[in-house]
Amino acid sequence: MEPSGPGSATNRRNFLSLVGLSAAATVGSGLLAGCGGEAASTSDAQNLDKLAGLLPKQKELPGLPKPDVVGTRPVPDGYTQFPAELFDAVAEKPGRSGQRINGMTPAWGPAPPSLGQSQYLAAVNAELGIDVNFSVQDGLKYADKLNALLGARDVPDLLCVPEWEVAKLPRFADAVAALFEDLTDYLSGDRVDAYPMLATFPAGAWRQAFWNERLMSIPNPTDGPFPWALFGRKDLIDAAGLAYPKTMDELFEVGKQVTDPNKGVWAFDDIFSMVQMFYKVPGTDDGWRLKPDGTPEFKYETPEFRQAVEFMAKVYQAGLVHPDLVASKGEDAKQLLQSGKILFKQDGPGMWQPMQAEQQKVTPGFNLQPVPVFSAGGGDPLVWGDDKPISYTFVKKGLGKERVEELLRVINWCSAPFGTTEFNLREYGVEGKHHTRTTAGPTKTDLGFKEIANQYFFVSGRSPVIQPYPQTPNYVRDYLSYSNEMVKFLEKDPWNGLKLEMPARYKASLVPTEDKITDILRGRRPLTDLDAVIQEWRGSGGGDEAREFRAKALADAGR
């Protein structure tokens, strides 16, 4: 499936439509081969509450504008207009050594021009006082690149690791200890005062940046807790005299009514994650919850999951999913939604604003809106989500104190929040080249879209907000109205405050098992195979081992 890139409301789970590590990359990858020494245990649990004394001390940055719309945490605040005046948040250039910084970041879409060929990189590097040279990798294959890089112990000065990839990297905690700098003594407590942009980050993001009970990375805080939304072409649905569904029966019936193969129109792409949410299938940490007796159970073992599988299989069997998507991973689904060939698409919330902004210029009246989450069984819905960061930035181990401090100063500059000149340059490049500034705010030029691929965003973090978009003036209020309503039903995490490095065998089984379930949904295997797939996951897939590990983690934490 295709990701929603980080250009607008950047939620780390906007990218959950990414394919994770392939089976070949995960199984038997031997991540720490060559890391030296004996590999540590294949699973580990940290009690983050006990590490509170090592957190950087959070402080507000004076001079920031007040938000126009307040978000209910972990939903961020929003701005409906740009501030009339920007201010400089960093007085001195952070780079002083003249030694080039190498970094690796992901991108979705065409690769941007590299150092020496990009006016954007030249402009930002001039402000940094040092060249940052990016190796920009295909986001769809980023996990494979990470796996090879870590296994070979060949890491750059700054490495971006998306949060959603961590669960699929075997023995990642061991790799962190072997390859990356311990930042605890640089950033904990009041030490973060040397990097005031980093001090604005929420504590929830920093909590997740610990490995092996040490602060090992810079988090990139999420700007929204939700992994998925079900988007519909409301303009076309209204024109057909139909309403957004509020029950599973209505979802199926609306799907049947809008599907017309003779006109080349079908209802859906693969909406299985949203179907699971409607049936209140657990979503915490890929799908774990506690039974009434306190025993951990995974989503595969729940009656709600079986109901979701049966419903989604019925949708496929009824021919309500576009045939081009049935045999694929959804590469063309966005284009099909834009052209009205499908009317509903599951994606991260980050899809909303850029698609609306672009398509309203092409199709008058184009109106993309999320379907409010409902419960298949009635009562309050269940909404998946968390406040885990979008990504983590790691610093290569062994560079020396002066170099580490220089890298942290660069990251600090790149983390300047909304309302600062540094933020504006990072997001929009140079006025007159990469964007034009109107009374409504900056608008990117063709060069801006070509050269800016969130390179500096992915080697930093920032205090999250939903910023204004002149092309879609209603977006911020629409997004926060939807989000503030959905956050009321956010799923509770029994393991909140615990950081779990899951057993390697369990990690390796995640994608292959999901692939088998996809075959069942799409009719390539019979529905009766589901029990066998789940039984295999429990045994050779490490499911039972993972359950015991999670139970022990709770017991050790006194829960």
Coordinates of C-alpha atoms in Angstrom, one line a residue:
M1 CA 0.0 0.0 0.0
E2 CA 1.0 3.6 -0.7
P3 CA 2.1 5.9 2.2
S4 CA 0.9 9.3 2.9
G5 CA 4.0 11.4 3.0
P6 CA 4.8 13.9 5.7
G7 CA 4.0 17.1 3.9
S8 CA 0.9 18.1 5.7
A9 CA -0.4 16.8 9.0
T10 CA 2.4 14.5 9.6
N11 CA 1.4 11.7 11.7
R12 CA 3.9 8.9 12.0
R13 CA 1.0 6.5 11.4
N14 CA 0.1 8.4 8.3
F15 CA 2.7 6.0 6.8
L16 CA 1.2 2.8 8.2
S17 CA 0.0 2.0 4.7
L18 CA 3.6 1.3 4.0
V19 CA 4.6 -2.3 3.6
G20 CA 6.9 -3.3 6.4
L21 CA 9.9 -5.6 6.2
S22 CA 9.6 -8.3 3.6
A23 CA 9.6 -11.9 4.8
A24 CA 13.0 -12.3 3.3
A25 CA 14.4 -9.3 5.1
T26 CA 13.0 -10.3 8.5
V27 CA 13.5 -14.0 8.6
G28 CA 17.0 -15.0 9.7
S29 CA 18.4 -11.6 8.9
G30 CA 21.0 -11.7 11.7
L31 CA 20.9 -8.0 12.3
L32 CA 23.7 -8.0 14.8
A33 CA 26.0 -10.2 12.8
G34 CA 29.3 -8.4 13.0
C35 CA 28.3 -6.1 15.9
G36 CA 30.8 -7.7 18.1
G37 CA 30.3 -9.6 21.3
E38 CA 27.5 -12.0 22.1
A39 CA 23.9 -10.9 21.2
A40 CA 21.7 -10.0 24.1
S41 CA 18.4 -11.5 24.8
T42 CA 15.9 -11.5 21.9
S43 CA 13.3 -9.7 24.0
D44 CA 13.4 -7.0 26.7
A45 CA 11.0 -4.8 28.7
Q46 CA 11.8 -1.4 30.1
N47 CA 9.7 0.4 32.7
L48 CA 9.8 3.9 31.4
D49 CA 8.2 5.3 34.5
K50 CA 11.4 4.5 36.4
L51 CA 13.4 6.5 33.9
A52 CA 11.4 9.8 34.5
G53 CA 14.4 11.3 36.2
L54 CA 16.4 11.1 33.0
L55 CA 13.9 12.9 30.8
P56 CA 14.9 16.3 29.3
K57 CA 13.1 19.1 31.2
Q58 CA 10.4 20.5 29.1
K59 CA 10.3 24.3 28.6
E60 CA 8.2 26.6 26.4
L61 CA 9.9 28.8 23.8
P62 CA 9.0 32.4 24.4
G63 CA 7.4 34.4 21.5
L64 CA 5.4 31.6 19.9
P65 CA 2.0 32.6 18.6
K66 CA -1.1 31.4 20.4
P67 CA -3.1 28.6 18.6
D68 CA -6.5 29.3 17.0
V69 CA -7.9 25.9 17.7
V70 CA -6.9 23.9 20.8
G71 CA -6.4 20.1 20.4
T72 CA -7.4 17.6 23.1
R73 CA -4.1 15.8 23.9
P74 CA -2.5 13.9 22.3
V75 CA -4.1 15.9 19.4
P76 CA -2.0 19.0 18.8
D77 CA -3.2 22.6 18.6
G78 CA -3.9 24.2 15.3
Y79 CA -3.4 27.6 13.5
T80 CA -5.7 28.9 10.8
Q81 CA -3.4 31.7 9.7
F82 CA 0.3 32.3 9.5
P83 CA 1.8 34.9 11.9
A84 CA 2.4 38.3 10.4
E85 CA 6.0 38.3 11.7
L86 CA 8.5 35.5 12.1
F87 CA 11.3 35.5 14.6
D88 CA 14.8 34.0 14.8
A89 CA 14.9 31.2 17.3
V90 CA 18.6 30.4 16.9
A91 CA 21.2 33.2 17.2
E92 CA 24.4 31.4 16.1
K93 CA 25.1 29.0 13.3
P94 CA 25.2 25.5 14.8
G95 CA 27.9 24.1 12.5
R96 CA 31.5 25.1 13.4
S97 CA 33.8 22.3 12.3
G98 CA 33.4 22.5 8.6
Q99 CA 33.2 18.7 8.6
R100 CA 30.3 17.4 6.4
I101 CA 27.4 15.6 8.1
N102 CA 26.1 12.5 6.4
G103 CA 22.5 11.5 7.1
M104 CA 20.0 9.0 5.8
T105 CA 16.2 9.7 5.6
P106 CA 13.2 8.3 3.8
A107 CA 11.1 9.9 1.0
W108 CA 8.0 8.8 -0.8
G109 CA 7.9 9.8 -4.5
P110 CA 10.7 11.0 -6.7
A111 CA 14.1 11.4 -5.1
P112 CA 15.0 15.1 -4.6
P113 CA 18.2 16.6 -6.0
S114 CA 21.3 15.9 -4.0
L115 CA 23.9 18.2 -2.4
G116 CA 25.5 20.4 -5.1
Q117 CA 22.4 20.2 -7.3
S118 CA 19.8 21.6 -4.8
Q119 CA 19.2 25.3 -4.1
Y120 CA 17.1 24.2 -1.1
L121 CA 20.0 22.2 0.5
A122 CA 22.4 25.0 -0.2
A123 CA 20.1 27.6 1.5
V124 CA 19.5 25.5 4.6
N125 CA 23.1 24.4 4.9
A126 CA 24.2 28.0 4.6
E127 CA 22.1 28.8 7.7
L128 CA 23.5 25.7 9.5
G129 CA 27.1 26.8 8.8
I130 CA 27.8 23.2 7.7
D131 CA 26.9 20.9 4.8
V132 CA 24.4 18.1 5.6
N133 CA 24.6 15.5 2.9
F134 CA 21.5 13.3 2.6
S135 CA 21.2 9.8 1.4
V136 CA 17.5 9.8 0.6
Q137 CA 16.1 6.3 0.4
D138 CA 12.8 5.0 -1.0
G139 CA 10.4 5.0 1.9
L140 CA 8.7 1.9 0.5
K141 CA 11.9 -0.1 0.8
Y142 CA 13.4 1.8 3.8
A143 CA 13.1 -1.2 6.2
D144 CA 15.2 -3.3 3.9
K145 CA 17.8 -0.6 3.7
L146 CA 17.9 -0.2 7.5
N147 CA 18.3 -3.9 8.0
A148 CA 21.3 -4.1 5.6
L149 CA 22.8 -1.0 7.1
L150 CA 22.6 -2.1 10.7
G151 CA 23.8 -5.6 9.9
A152 CA 26.8 -4.2 8.2
R153 CA 27.5 -1.7 11.0
D154 CA 27.7 1.0 8.3
V155 CA 25.7 3.8 9.8
P156 CA 25.9 7.6 8.9
D157 CA 26.4 10.4 11.3
L158 CA 22.6 10.8 11.6
L159 CA 20.2 8.0 10.9
C160 CA 16.4 8.4 10.8
V161 CA 14.5 5.2 11.9
P162 CA 10.7 5.5 11.5
E163 CA 8.9 4.3 14.6
W164 CA 6.8 1.8 12.7
E165 CA 9.9 0.0 11.4
V166 CA 11.4 -0.6 14.8
A167 CA 9.0 -3.5 15.6
K168 CA 10.2 -5.3 12.5
L169 CA 14.0 -5.0 13.1
P170 CA 15.3 -8.0 15.0
R171 CA 17.3 -7.3 18.1
F172 CA 17.1 -3.6 17.5
A173 CA 18.0 -2.7 21.2
D174 CA 21.2 -4.6 20.7
A175 CA 22.0 -2.7 17.5
V176 CA 21.3 0.6 19.3
A177 CA 23.7 -0.2 22.1
A178 CA 26.4 -1.3 19.6
L179 CA 26.1 1.4 17.0
F180 CA 24.7 4.7 18.4
E181 CA 25.7 7.4 20.9
D182 CA 24.2 7.5 24.4
L183 CA 22.7 11.0 24.6
T184 CA 21.6 10.8 28.2
D185 CA 24.5 13.0 29.5
Y186 CA 23.9 15.5 26.8
L187 CA 20.1 16.0 27.1
S188 CA 18.6 14.7 30.4
G189 CA 17.2 17.2 32.9
D190 CA 18.5 20.7 32.5
R191 CA 21.2 19.7 30.1
V192 CA 18.7 20.1 27.3
D193 CA 18.8 23.9 28.0
A194 CA 21.7 24.0 25.5
Y195 CA 19.2 22.9 22.9
P196 CA 16.1 24.9 23.6
M197 CA 14.1 23.7 20.5
L198 CA 14.5 20.1 21.8
A199 CA 13.3 21.3 25.2
T200 CA 9.9 22.1 23.7
F201 CA 9.2 18.4 22.8
P202 CA 6.5 16.7 24.8
A203 CA 7.6 14.3 27.5
G204 CA 5.6 11.5 25.9
A205 CA 7.9 11.6 22.8
W206 CA 11.1 11.6 24.9
R207 CA 9.8 8.6 26.9
Q208 CA 9.9 6.5 23.8
A209 CA 13.5 7.5 22.9
F210 CA 15.0 5.2 25.6
W211 CA 16.7 1.9 24.8
N212 CA 18.5 -0.2 27.4
E213 CA 17.4 2.4 30.0
R214 CA 19.4 5.2 28.4
L215 CA 18.3 8.1 26.2
M216 CA 19.6 7.0 22.8
S217 CA 17.8 9.1 20.2
I218 CA 16.0 12.3 19.3
P219 CA 12.2 11.7 18.9
N220 CA 10.2 13.3 16.2
P221 CA 6.9 13.9 18.0
T222 CA 3.7 12.9 16.3
D223 CA 1.2 15.6 15.3
G224 CA -1.8 13.3 15.6
P225 CA -2.4 10.0 17.3
F226 CA -4.5 8.2 14.6
P227 CA -3.0 5.6 12.2
W228 CA -6.0 5.4 9.9
A229 CA -9.1 7.2 8.6
L230 CA -11.7 6.0 6.1
F231 CA -11.9 8.8 3.5
G232 CA -14.8 9.2 1.1
R233 CA -15.5 11.3 -2.0
K234 CA -18.4 13.1 -0.2
D235 CA -19.1 15.2 -3.3
L236 CA -19.9 12.0 -5.3
I237 CA -21.7 10.3 -2.5
D238 CA -23.9 13.4 -2.0
A239 CA -24.6 13.6 -5.7
A240 CA -25.8 9.9 -5.6
G241 CA -28.2 10.8 -2.9
L242 CA -26.5 8.6 -0.3
A243 CA -25.2 9.3 3.2
Y244 CA -22.0 8.3 5.0
P245 CA -22.5 4.9 6.7
K246 CA -23.0 4.6 10.4
T247 CA -23.3 0.7 10.6
M248 CA -21.6 -2.2 9.0
D249 CA -24.8 -3.0 7.0
E250 CA -24.9 0.6 5.8
L251 CA -21.2 0.4 4.8
F252 CA -21.9 -2.7 2.7
E253 CA -25.1 -1.4 1.2
V254 CA -23.5 1.9 0.2
G255 CA -20.7 -0.1 -1.3
K256 CA -23.1 -2.1 -3.4
Q257 CA -25.0 1.0 -4.5
V258 CA -22.0 2.9 -5.8
T259 CA -20.3 0.0 -7.4
D260 CA -21.0 -0.1 -11.2
P261 CA -18.4 -2.1 -13.2
N262 CA -20.0 -0.9 -16.4
K263 CA -19.0 2.6 -15.5
G264 CA -15.7 1.6 -14.1
V265 CA -16.6 2.5 -10.6
W266 CA -16.1 0.4 -7.4
A267 CA -16.7 1.3 -3.8
F268 CA -13.4 0.5 -1.9
D269 CA -9.8 -0.1 -1.8
D270 CA -8.5 -2.5 1.0
I271 CA -10.3 -1.1 4.1
F272 CA -9.4 -4.0 6.4
S273 CA -7.8 -1.9 9.1
M274 CA -10.8 0.4 9.4
V275 CA -13.1 -2.6 9.3
Q276 CA -11.2 -4.0 12.3
M277 CA -11.6 -0.7 14.1
F278 CA -15.3 -0.7 13.5
Y279 CA -15.5 -4.2 15.0
K280 CA -13.4 -3.0 18.0
V281 CA -10.5 -5.3 17.3
P282 CA -7.6 -4.3 19.5
G283 CA -4.9 -2.2 17.9
T284 CA -2.4 -1.5 20.8
D285 CA 1.1 -2.5 19.7
D286 CA -0.2 -4.2 16.6
G287 CA -3.2 -5.8 18.3
W288 CA -2.7 -6.8 21.9
R289 CA -5.2 -6.4 24.8
L290 CA -6.0 -8.1 28.2
K291 CA -8.8 -10.6 28.7
P292 CA -11.0 -10.1 31.8
D293 CA -8.7 -12.6 33.7
G294 CA -5.7 -10.4 32.9
T295 CA -4.2 -12.7 30.3
P296 CA -2.8 -11.0 27.2
E297 CA -4.5 -12.0 23.9
F298 CA -3.6 -11.0 20.3
K299 CA -6.2 -9.7 17.9
Y300 CA -6.1 -13.0 15.8
E301 CA -7.6 -14.8 18.8
T302 CA -10.5 -12.5 19.3
P303 CA -14.1 -13.0 18.1
E304 CA -14.0 -9.4 16.8
F305 CA -11.2 -10.2 14.5
R306 CA -13.0 -13.2 13.0
Q307 CA -16.0 -10.9 12.4
A308 CA -13.8 -8.4 10.7
V309 CA -12.3 -11.1 8.5
E310 CA -15.7 -12.5 7.5
F311 CA -17.0 -9.0 6.7
M312 CA -14.0 -8.0 4.6
A313 CA -14.0 -11.4 2.8
K314 CA -17.7 -10.7 1.9
V315 CA -16.7 -7.3 0.5
Y316 CA -14.1 -8.9 -1.7
Q317 CA -16.4 -11.7 -2.7
A318 CA -19.2 -9.2 -3.7
G319 CA -16.8 -7.5 -6.0
L320 CA -16.8 -4.1 -4.2
V321 CA -13.1 -3.6 -4.3
H322 CA -11.6 -2.2 -7.5
P323 CA -10.2 -5.2 -9.4
D324 CA -6.9 -3.4 -10.1
L325 CA -6.3 -3.4 -6.3
V326 CA -7.3 -7.0 -5.5
A327 CA -4.1 -8.5 -6.9
S328 CA -1.9 -5.6 -5.8
K329 CA -0.8 -3.7 -2.6
G330 CA -2.7 -0.6 -3.5
E331 CA -0.2 1.4 -5.5
D332 CA -2.9 3.1 -7.6
A333 CA -5.6 3.5 -5.0
K334 CA -5.1 7.3 -4.5
Q335 CA -5.3 7.9 -8.2
L336 CA -8.5 5.8 -8.4
L337 CA -10.0 7.9 -5.5
Q338 CA -9.0 11.1 -7.2
S339 CA -10.6 10.1 -10.5
G340 CA -13.8 8.8 -8.9
K341 CA -13.1 5.1 -9.8
I342 CA -13.3 4.3 -6.1
L343 CA -15.4 6.3 -3.6
F344 CA -13.8 5.2 -0.3
K345 CA -10.2 4.8 0.7
Q346 CA -8.4 3.9 3.9
D347 CA -5.3 5.9 4.5
G348 CA -3.5 8.0 7.1
P349 CA -4.9 11.4 8.0
G350 CA -2.0 13.0 6.2
M351 CA -3.6 12.2 2.9
W352 CA -6.4 14.6 3.5
Q353 CA -5.1 18.1 3.0
P354 CA -2.6 17.5 0.1
M355 CA -5.2 15.6 -2.0
Q356 CA -7.9 18.1 -1.3
A357 CA -5.6 21.0 -2.2
E358 CA -4.5 19.4 -5.5
Q359 CA -7.7 17.9 -6.7
Q360 CA -10.0 20.9 -6.0
K361 CA -8.0 22.6 -8.8
V362 CA -8.8 19.7 -11.1
T363 CA -12.3 18.8 -10.1
P364 CA -14.7 21.6 -9.1
G365 CA -16.5 20.6 -5.9
F366 CA -14.1 17.9 -5.0
N367 CA -14.7 17.2 -1.3
L368 CA -12.7 14.6 0.6
Q369 CA -14.0 13.9 4.1
P370 CA -13.4 11.2 6.7
V371 CA -16.2 8.9 7.8
P372 CA -16.7 9.2 11.6
V373 CA -15.7 6.0 13.4
F374 CA -18.6 3.9 14.6
S375 CA -19.0 0.6 16.5
A376 CA -20.3 -2.4 14.6
G377 CA -22.0 -3.7 17.8
G378 CA -23.4 -0.4 19.0
G379 CA -22.2 1.8 21.8
D380 CA -19.0 3.8 21.9
P381 CA -16.5 3.1 19.1
L382 CA -12.9 2.1 19.6
V383 CA -10.2 4.3 18.0
W384 CA -6.7 3.1 17.5
G385 CA -3.9 5.5 18.2
D386 CA -1.0 6.5 20.5
D387 CA 1.4 9.3 21.0
K388 CA 4.5 7.5 19.9
P389 CA 6.9 9.6 17.7
I390 CA 6.9 9.6 14.0
S391 CA 10.6 8.6 13.9
Y392 CA 13.8 8.6 15.8
T393 CA 17.2 10.2 15.0
F394 CA 20.2 8.3 16.1
V395 CA 23.8 9.7 16.3
K396 CA 26.7 7.5 15.2
K397 CA 28.7 6.1 18.2
G398 CA 32.3 7.1 18.8
L399 CA 32.4 10.5 17.1
G400 CA 33.6 12.4 20.2
K401 CA 32.0 14.9 22.5
E402 CA 32.6 18.0 20.3
R403 CA 31.2 16.4 17.2
V404 CA 28.1 15.0 19.0
E405 CA 27.4 18.5 20.4
E406 CA 27.7 19.9 16.9
L407 CA 25.2 17.4 15.6
L408 CA 22.8 18.1 18.4
R409 CA 23.1 21.9 17.6
V410 CA 22.2 21.1 14.0
I411 CA 19.2 18.9 15.1
N412 CA 18.2 21.7 17.5
W413 CA 18.1 24.2 14.6
C414 CA 16.1 21.8 12.4
S415 CA 13.6 21.4 15.2
A416 CA 12.6 25.1 15.4
P417 CA 8.8 25.3 15.8
F418 CA 6.0 27.0 13.8
G419 CA 6.3 30.8 13.9
T420 CA 10.1 30.9 13.5
T421 CA 12.2 31.8 10.5
E422 CA 14.1 28.5 10.8
F423 CA 10.8 26.5 10.6
N424 CA 9.8 28.6 7.5
L425 CA 13.1 27.9 5.7
R426 CA 13.0 24.2 6.6
E427 CA 9.4 23.7 5.4
Y428 CA 9.2 26.1 2.5
G429 CA 12.7 26.9 1.4
V430 CA 13.7 30.3 0.0
E431 CA 11.0 32.9 -0.8
G432 CA 10.9 33.6 -4.5
K433 CA 12.5 30.3 -5.4
H434 CA 10.8 27.5 -3.4
H435 CA 7.7 29.4 -2.3
T436 CA 5.8 32.7 -2.9
R437 CA 4.4 34.5 0.1
T438 CA 0.9 35.8 -0.1
T439 CA -1.4 37.4 2.5
A440 CA -2.6 33.8 3.2
G441 CA 0.9 32.5 3.7
P442 CA 3.6 30.7 1.7
T443 CA 2.8 28.6 -1.3
K444 CA 5.3 26.2 -2.7
T445 CA 6.6 26.6 -6.3
D446 CA 7.4 23.8 -8.7
L447 CA 11.0 24.0 -7.6
G448 CA 9.9 23.8 -4.0
F449 CA 8.0 20.6 -4.6
K450 CA 10.9 19.2 -6.6
E451 CA 13.7 19.9 -4.0
I452 CA 12.0 19.8 -0.6
A453 CA 11.4 16.2 0.5
N454 CA 11.4 16.7 4.3
Q455 CA 15.1 15.9 4.5
Y456 CA 15.8 18.1 7.5
F457 CA 12.4 17.2 9.1
F458 CA 13.6 13.6 9.3
V459 CA 16.8 14.4 11.1
S460 CA 15.1 16.4 13.7
G461 CA 11.8 16.7 15.5
R462 CA 9.5 19.7 16.3
S463 CA 6.9 20.6 18.8
P464 CA 3.8 19.6 16.8
V465 CA 1.0 21.8 15.6
I466 CA -1.4 21.7 12.7
Q467 CA -0.4 24.5 10.6
P468 CA -2.5 26.6 8.1
Y469 CA -2.8 25.8 4.4
P470 CA -4.0 28.7 2.3
Q471 CA -5.3 26.4 -0.4
T472 CA -7.7 24.7 2.1
P473 CA -8.7 27.4 4.6
N474 CA -11.3 25.1 6.3
Y475 CA -8.9 22.2 6.8
V476 CA -7.4 23.0 10.2
R477 CA -10.8 23.4 11.8
D478 CA -12.2 20.3 10.0
Y479 CA -9.2 18.2 10.9
L480 CA -9.2 19.2 14.6
S481 CA -13.0 18.9 14.9
Y482 CA -12.8 15.3 13.6
S483 CA -9.7 14.6 15.8
N484 CA -11.1 16.1 19.0
E485 CA -14.2 13.9 18.6
M486 CA -12.3 10.7 17.8
V487 CA -9.8 11.1 20.6
K488 CA -12.6 10.6 23.1
F489 CA -12.6 7.0 22.1
L490 CA -8.9 6.3 22.0
E491 CA -8.0 2.8 23.0
K492 CA -6.4 2.4 26.4
D493 CA -3.0 0.6 26.4
P494 CA -2.4 -1.8 29.3
W495 CA 1.3 -1.6 28.6
N496 CA 1.5 2.2 28.6
G497 CA 4.8 3.2 30.2
L498 CA 6.6 -0.1 29.2
K499 CA 8.9 -0.3 26.2
L500 CA 8.9 -3.8 24.8
E501 CA 11.5 -5.3 22.6
M502 CA 9.4 -8.2 21.3
P503 CA 10.9 -11.7 20.7
A504 CA 12.6 -12.0 17.3
R505 CA 10.6 -15.0 16.2
Y506 CA 7.4 -13.1 16.8
K507 CA 8.7 -10.0 14.9
A508 CA 9.7 -12.2 12.0
S509 CA 6.2 -13.7 11.7
L510 CA 4.2 -10.5 11.6
V511 CA 4.4 -9.7 7.8
P512 CA 4.2 -13.3 6.6
T513 CA 1.1 -14.0 8.8
E514 CA -0.6 -10.8 7.6
D515 CA 0.1 -11.9 4.0
K516 CA -1.6 -15.2 4.6
I517 CA -4.6 -13.4 6.1
T518 CA -4.7 -11.1 3.0
D519 CA -4.9 -14.2 0.8
I520 CA -7.9 -15.4 2.8
L521 CA -9.6 -12.0 2.6
R522 CA -9.1 -11.8 -1.2
G523 CA -10.3 -15.3 -1.8
R524 CA -7.0 -16.9 -2.7
R525 CA -7.3 -19.2 0.3
P526 CA -10.6 -20.4 1.8
L527 CA -11.9 -18.8 5.0
T528 CA -11.6 -22.1 6.7
D529 CA -7.8 -21.7 6.6
L530 CA -8.0 -18.9 9.2
D531 CA -7.8 -21.3 12.2
A532 CA -4.7 -23.0 10.8
V533 CA -3.0 -19.7 10.1
I534 CA -3.6 -18.6 13.7
Q535 CA -2.5 -21.9 15.1
E536 CA 0.8 -21.6 13.1
W537 CA 1.2 -18.0 14.4
R538 CA 0.8 -19.2 18.0
G539 CA 3.5 -21.9 17.6
S540 CA 6.2 -21.4 15.0
G541 CA 5.2 -17.7 14.6
G542 CA 6.1 -17.0 18.3
G543 CA 2.6 -15.9 19.3
D544 CA 2.5 -17.9 22.6
E545 CA 6.1 -16.8 23.4
A546 CA 5.1 -13.1 22.8
R547 CA 2.0 -13.6 25.1
E548 CA 4.2 -15.0 27.9
F549 CA 6.6 -12.1 27.5
R550 CA 3.9 -9.5 27.7
A551 CA 2.4 -11.1 30.8
K552 CA 5.8 -11.2 32.5
A553 CA 6.4 -7.5 31.6
L554 CA 3.2 -6.5 33.4
A555 CA 3.9 -8.7 36.4
D556 CA 7.5 -7.4 36.7
A557 CA 6.0 -3.8 36.6
G558 CA 3.6 -4.8 39.4
R559 CA 0.5 -4.5 37.3

